[in-house]
Amino acid sequence: MPERRPHLDSVTFSALVDTAGSEIAEGIRRAEVVTGHHPTSGTIREDGFRSFLRSLLSEKYFVGTGFAFDAHDQQSLQLDIVIAMDPPFVKVFERDGFCLLPCEVVLAVIEVKKVLSLNELRQCLKNAASLRALQPFGDQRFAPGRSHGAVASPDEHRCFYGVVALSSDLTQEAWAQKEWERVKKVAAETGVPTDVVDRILVLDRGVINTREGRALEGTDNVKRNIFEWFIHLSNHLDRESRRRRQLNINIYSGGQQWTTLQ
């Protein structure tokens, strides 16, 4: 039976949440401010958001952009922001601003969009599915999120996949329901489950839990919604980094045999 916890309404904590939410929202907006017609605006936006995350997260995490791969030479599609345990040989895995990381160190991925549209959503689910298909440690898997205190098996690993957008091309009225219907439509089209994405955060609308089909929305709660999203990401990173076993790079080396010299 899941643990029952009290739910109190602390005025002090509410004030702290509002302040933190405002700071995070402003940081995201600063990271999103680019010239609309700049040919590399997407890259600038992602760079800004990566820098912003580095300022918020512990230094023990690596934050980059690029791809993840496994020992079977499967490779993900390009990922906007990758948050990973500081990998061994980090200088080897990152070149010219792009990283190519063993999937065993990848903890979270965030896609950054100016306006969330059907095409952008379709690409996000494809990217998430390409990550979910990788096999950590050679014979294990990335699993969907758990709920109600369920315990993960040792061969199941979690990689948070989130989408952050400044706005959506859907109308404000009943936005969350319409966005959720669009997620389900794209999932059916692409043949992937909706739970390949964990959270969709749209700054001027709210946040959708795509694993459970729930939403926090309303322009009056934006700061709290943003804070809720960031706390979920932070909790995931802390929990998964502690349970994820250390990468043994030898699984990628082909098991070469040493000979005994006489």
Coordinates of C-alpha atoms in Angstrom, one line a residue:
M1 CA 0.0 0.0 0.0
P2 CA 1.5 3.4 -0.9
E3 CA 2.6 5.7 1.9
R4 CA 0.0 8.2 3.0
R5 CA 1.4 11.7 3.4
P6 CA -0.2 14.8 4.8
H7 CA -1.0 17.6 2.4
L8 CA -0.7 21.0 4.0
D9 CA -0.9 24.5 2.6
S10 CA 2.2 26.4 3.9
V11 CA 2.0 30.1 3.2
T12 CA 5.8 30.3 3.6
F13 CA 6.5 27.5 1.1
S14 CA 4.0 29.0 -1.3
A15 CA 5.9 32.3 -1.3
L16 CA 9.1 30.4 -1.9
V17 CA 7.6 28.5 -4.8
D18 CA 6.3 31.7 -6.4
T19 CA 9.7 33.3 -6.2
A20 CA 11.5 30.2 -7.5
G21 CA 9.0 29.7 -10.3
S22 CA 9.4 33.3 -11.4
E23 CA 13.2 33.0 -11.5
I24 CA 13.0 29.7 -13.5
A25 CA 10.4 31.2 -15.9
E26 CA 12.5 34.3 -16.4
G27 CA 15.6 32.1 -17.0
I28 CA 13.8 30.1 -19.6
R29 CA 12.5 33.2 -21.4
R30 CA 16.0 34.7 -21.5
A31 CA 17.3 31.5 -23.0
E32 CA 14.4 31.6 -25.5
V33 CA 15.0 35.2 -26.6
V34 CA 16.4 35.0 -30.2
T35 CA 15.9 36.9 -33.4
G36 CA 12.8 35.3 -35.0
H37 CA 14.3 35.2 -38.5
H38 CA 17.8 34.2 -37.5
P39 CA 18.8 31.0 -39.5
T40 CA 20.3 29.4 -36.4
S41 CA 17.7 30.5 -33.8
G42 CA 17.0 27.0 -32.7
T43 CA 20.7 26.4 -31.9
I44 CA 21.0 29.7 -30.0
R45 CA 17.8 28.9 -28.0
E46 CA 19.2 25.4 -27.1
D47 CA 22.6 26.9 -26.1
G48 CA 20.9 29.4 -23.9
F49 CA 18.8 26.8 -22.2
R50 CA 21.7 24.5 -21.7
S51 CA 23.7 27.3 -20.0
F52 CA 20.6 28.1 -17.9
L53 CA 20.4 24.4 -16.7
R54 CA 24.1 24.3 -15.9
S55 CA 23.5 27.3 -13.6
L56 CA 20.7 25.5 -11.8
L57 CA 21.9 21.9 -11.6
S58 CA 24.7 20.4 -9.5
E59 CA 28.2 20.4 -11.1
K60 CA 28.2 16.6 -10.9
Y61 CA 26.0 16.5 -14.1
F62 CA 27.2 16.9 -17.6
V63 CA 24.9 19.0 -19.8
G64 CA 25.4 18.9 -23.6
T65 CA 23.7 18.3 -26.9
G66 CA 24.0 15.4 -29.4
F67 CA 23.3 11.7 -29.5
A68 CA 23.2 8.6 -27.3
F69 CA 24.3 5.1 -28.4
D70 CA 24.6 1.6 -27.0
A71 CA 27.0 -1.3 -27.2
H72 CA 25.0 -2.8 -30.1
D73 CA 25.8 0.4 -32.1
Q74 CA 22.2 1.6 -32.0
Q75 CA 22.1 5.4 -31.9
S76 CA 19.4 7.8 -30.9
L77 CA 18.2 10.7 -33.1
Q78 CA 19.7 14.1 -32.3
L79 CA 18.7 15.3 -28.8
D80 CA 18.6 19.1 -28.0
I81 CA 19.7 18.8 -24.4
V82 CA 21.3 15.8 -22.7
I83 CA 21.8 15.6 -18.9
A84 CA 24.2 12.8 -17.9
M85 CA 26.3 11.5 -15.2
D86 CA 29.7 13.0 -15.8
P87 CA 31.0 10.4 -18.3
P88 CA 34.5 8.9 -18.3
F89 CA 36.7 10.4 -21.0
V90 CA 34.3 13.3 -21.4
K91 CA 36.8 15.0 -23.8
V92 CA 36.5 11.9 -26.0
F93 CA 32.7 11.9 -26.0
E94 CA 32.3 15.6 -26.8
R95 CA 33.7 17.2 -30.0
D96 CA 33.0 20.6 -31.6
G97 CA 30.1 21.3 -29.3
F98 CA 28.4 17.9 -29.9
C99 CA 28.4 14.9 -27.6
L100 CA 28.1 11.2 -28.5
L101 CA 27.4 9.5 -25.1
P102 CA 27.1 5.9 -24.0
C103 CA 23.4 5.6 -23.0
E104 CA 24.4 4.2 -19.6
V105 CA 25.3 7.7 -18.4
V106 CA 22.3 9.5 -19.9
L107 CA 19.8 10.5 -17.2
A108 CA 17.5 13.0 -18.9
V109 CA 16.8 14.6 -22.3
I110 CA 15.0 17.9 -22.9
E111 CA 13.7 19.2 -26.3
V112 CA 13.4 23.0 -26.6
K113 CA 10.8 24.5 -28.9
K114 CA 9.7 28.1 -29.5
V115 CA 6.2 27.0 -30.5
L116 CA 4.9 23.5 -30.0
S117 CA 3.1 22.3 -33.2
L118 CA 2.0 19.0 -34.5
N119 CA 5.2 18.5 -36.5
E120 CA 7.4 19.5 -33.6
L121 CA 5.5 17.1 -31.4
R122 CA 5.8 14.3 -33.9
Q123 CA 9.6 14.8 -34.0
C124 CA 9.8 14.8 -30.2
L125 CA 8.0 11.4 -29.9
K126 CA 10.3 9.9 -32.6
N127 CA 13.4 11.2 -30.8
A128 CA 12.1 9.9 -27.5
A129 CA 11.3 6.5 -29.1
S130 CA 14.8 6.3 -30.5
L131 CA 16.2 6.8 -27.0
R132 CA 13.8 4.3 -25.4
A133 CA 15.0 1.6 -27.9
L134 CA 18.6 1.7 -26.7
Q135 CA 19.9 -1.1 -24.5
P136 CA 21.9 0.1 -21.5
F137 CA 24.7 -2.3 -20.3
G138 CA 24.1 -4.5 -23.4
D139 CA 21.0 -6.4 -22.3
Q140 CA 18.9 -4.0 -20.2
R141 CA 16.4 -1.3 -21.1
F142 CA 15.0 2.2 -20.5
A143 CA 11.6 1.8 -18.9
P144 CA 8.7 4.2 -18.5
G145 CA 8.1 6.0 -15.2
R146 CA 6.7 4.3 -12.2
S147 CA 4.0 5.5 -9.8
H148 CA 2.8 4.9 -6.3
G149 CA 6.2 3.9 -5.0
A150 CA 6.7 0.9 -7.3
V151 CA 10.2 -0.5 -7.2
A152 CA 12.2 -0.8 -10.4
S153 CA 13.9 -4.0 -11.3
P154 CA 17.7 -3.9 -11.5
D155 CA 17.7 -4.2 -15.3
E156 CA 15.3 -1.3 -15.8
H157 CA 16.6 2.3 -16.1
R158 CA 14.8 5.6 -16.3
C159 CA 15.6 8.5 -18.6
F160 CA 13.4 11.5 -18.1
Y161 CA 12.3 12.9 -21.5
G162 CA 10.8 16.4 -21.4
V163 CA 9.6 19.0 -23.9
V164 CA 9.8 22.7 -23.1
A165 CA 8.1 25.2 -25.3
L166 CA 7.5 29.0 -25.0
S167 CA 4.0 28.6 -26.4
S168 CA 1.7 26.3 -28.4
D169 CA -0.1 26.8 -31.7
L170 CA -3.3 25.5 -30.1
T171 CA -5.7 28.0 -28.7
Q172 CA -5.7 28.8 -25.0
E173 CA -9.2 27.4 -24.2
A174 CA -9.0 23.8 -23.0
W175 CA -5.4 23.7 -24.1
A176 CA -4.3 20.7 -22.0
Q177 CA -7.1 18.4 -23.3
K178 CA -6.4 19.4 -26.9
E179 CA -2.6 19.0 -26.4
W180 CA -3.2 15.6 -24.8
E181 CA -5.4 14.5 -27.7
R182 CA -2.7 15.6 -30.1
V183 CA -0.1 13.6 -28.2
K184 CA -2.3 10.5 -28.4
K185 CA -2.9 11.0 -32.1
V186 CA 0.9 11.3 -32.8
A187 CA 1.6 8.3 -30.6
A188 CA -0.9 6.2 -32.6
E189 CA 0.5 7.4 -35.9
T190 CA 4.1 6.6 -34.9
G191 CA 3.3 3.4 -33.1
V192 CA 5.0 4.5 -29.9
P193 CA 3.5 4.8 -26.4
T194 CA 2.7 8.2 -25.0
D195 CA 4.9 7.5 -22.0
V196 CA 8.1 7.9 -24.1
V197 CA 7.6 11.5 -23.1
D198 CA 7.4 12.3 -19.3
R199 CA 6.4 16.0 -19.3
I200 CA 5.4 18.7 -21.7
L201 CA 5.9 22.2 -20.3
V202 CA 4.5 25.1 -22.2
L203 CA 5.4 28.4 -20.4
D204 CA 2.2 30.3 -21.1
R205 CA -0.2 27.3 -20.6
G206 CA 1.0 24.8 -18.1
V207 CA 2.5 21.3 -17.8
I208 CA 1.2 17.9 -18.9
N209 CA 2.1 14.6 -17.4
T210 CA 2.1 12.5 -20.5
R211 CA 2.7 9.2 -18.7
E212 CA -0.5 9.6 -16.5
G213 CA -2.6 11.8 -18.8
R214 CA -2.9 14.6 -16.2
A215 CA -2.3 18.4 -16.4
L216 CA -1.6 21.5 -14.4
E217 CA -2.8 24.5 -16.4
G218 CA -3.9 28.1 -16.1
T219 CA -2.0 31.3 -16.8
D220 CA -2.4 32.2 -13.1
N221 CA -0.4 29.1 -12.0
V222 CA 2.4 29.3 -14.6
K223 CA 5.1 30.0 -12.0
R224 CA 4.0 27.0 -9.8
N225 CA 3.7 24.8 -12.9
I226 CA 7.2 25.6 -13.9
F227 CA 8.5 25.0 -10.4
E228 CA 6.6 21.7 -10.3
W229 CA 8.3 20.6 -13.6
F230 CA 11.8 21.6 -12.3
I231 CA 11.3 19.8 -9.0
H232 CA 10.2 16.6 -10.9
L233 CA 13.4 16.8 -13.1
S234 CA 15.6 17.5 -10.1
N235 CA 14.1 14.6 -8.1
H236 CA 14.5 12.3 -11.0
L237 CA 18.2 13.2 -11.5
D238 CA 19.0 12.7 -7.9
R239 CA 17.1 9.4 -7.6
E240 CA 18.3 7.9 -10.9
S241 CA 22.0 9.0 -10.5
R242 CA 22.1 7.2 -7.1
R243 CA 20.6 3.9 -8.4
R244 CA 22.3 3.8 -11.8
R245 CA 25.4 1.6 -11.7
Q246 CA 28.7 3.0 -12.9
L247 CA 29.5 2.5 -16.5
N248 CA 32.1 -0.2 -17.2
I249 CA 33.5 1.0 -20.5
N250 CA 34.8 -2.5 -21.2
I251 CA 31.4 -3.6 -22.5
Y252 CA 32.1 -1.5 -25.6
S253 CA 35.6 -2.9 -26.2
G254 CA 34.7 -6.2 -27.8
G255 CA 36.1 -8.3 -25.0
Q256 CA 39.6 -8.5 -26.4
Q257 CA 41.7 -11.3 -25.0
W258 CA 45.2 -10.7 -23.6
T259 CA 47.9 -13.3 -24.3
T260 CA 50.3 -14.5 -21.8
L261 CA 53.9 -13.8 -22.6
Q262 CA 56.6 -16.5 -22.0

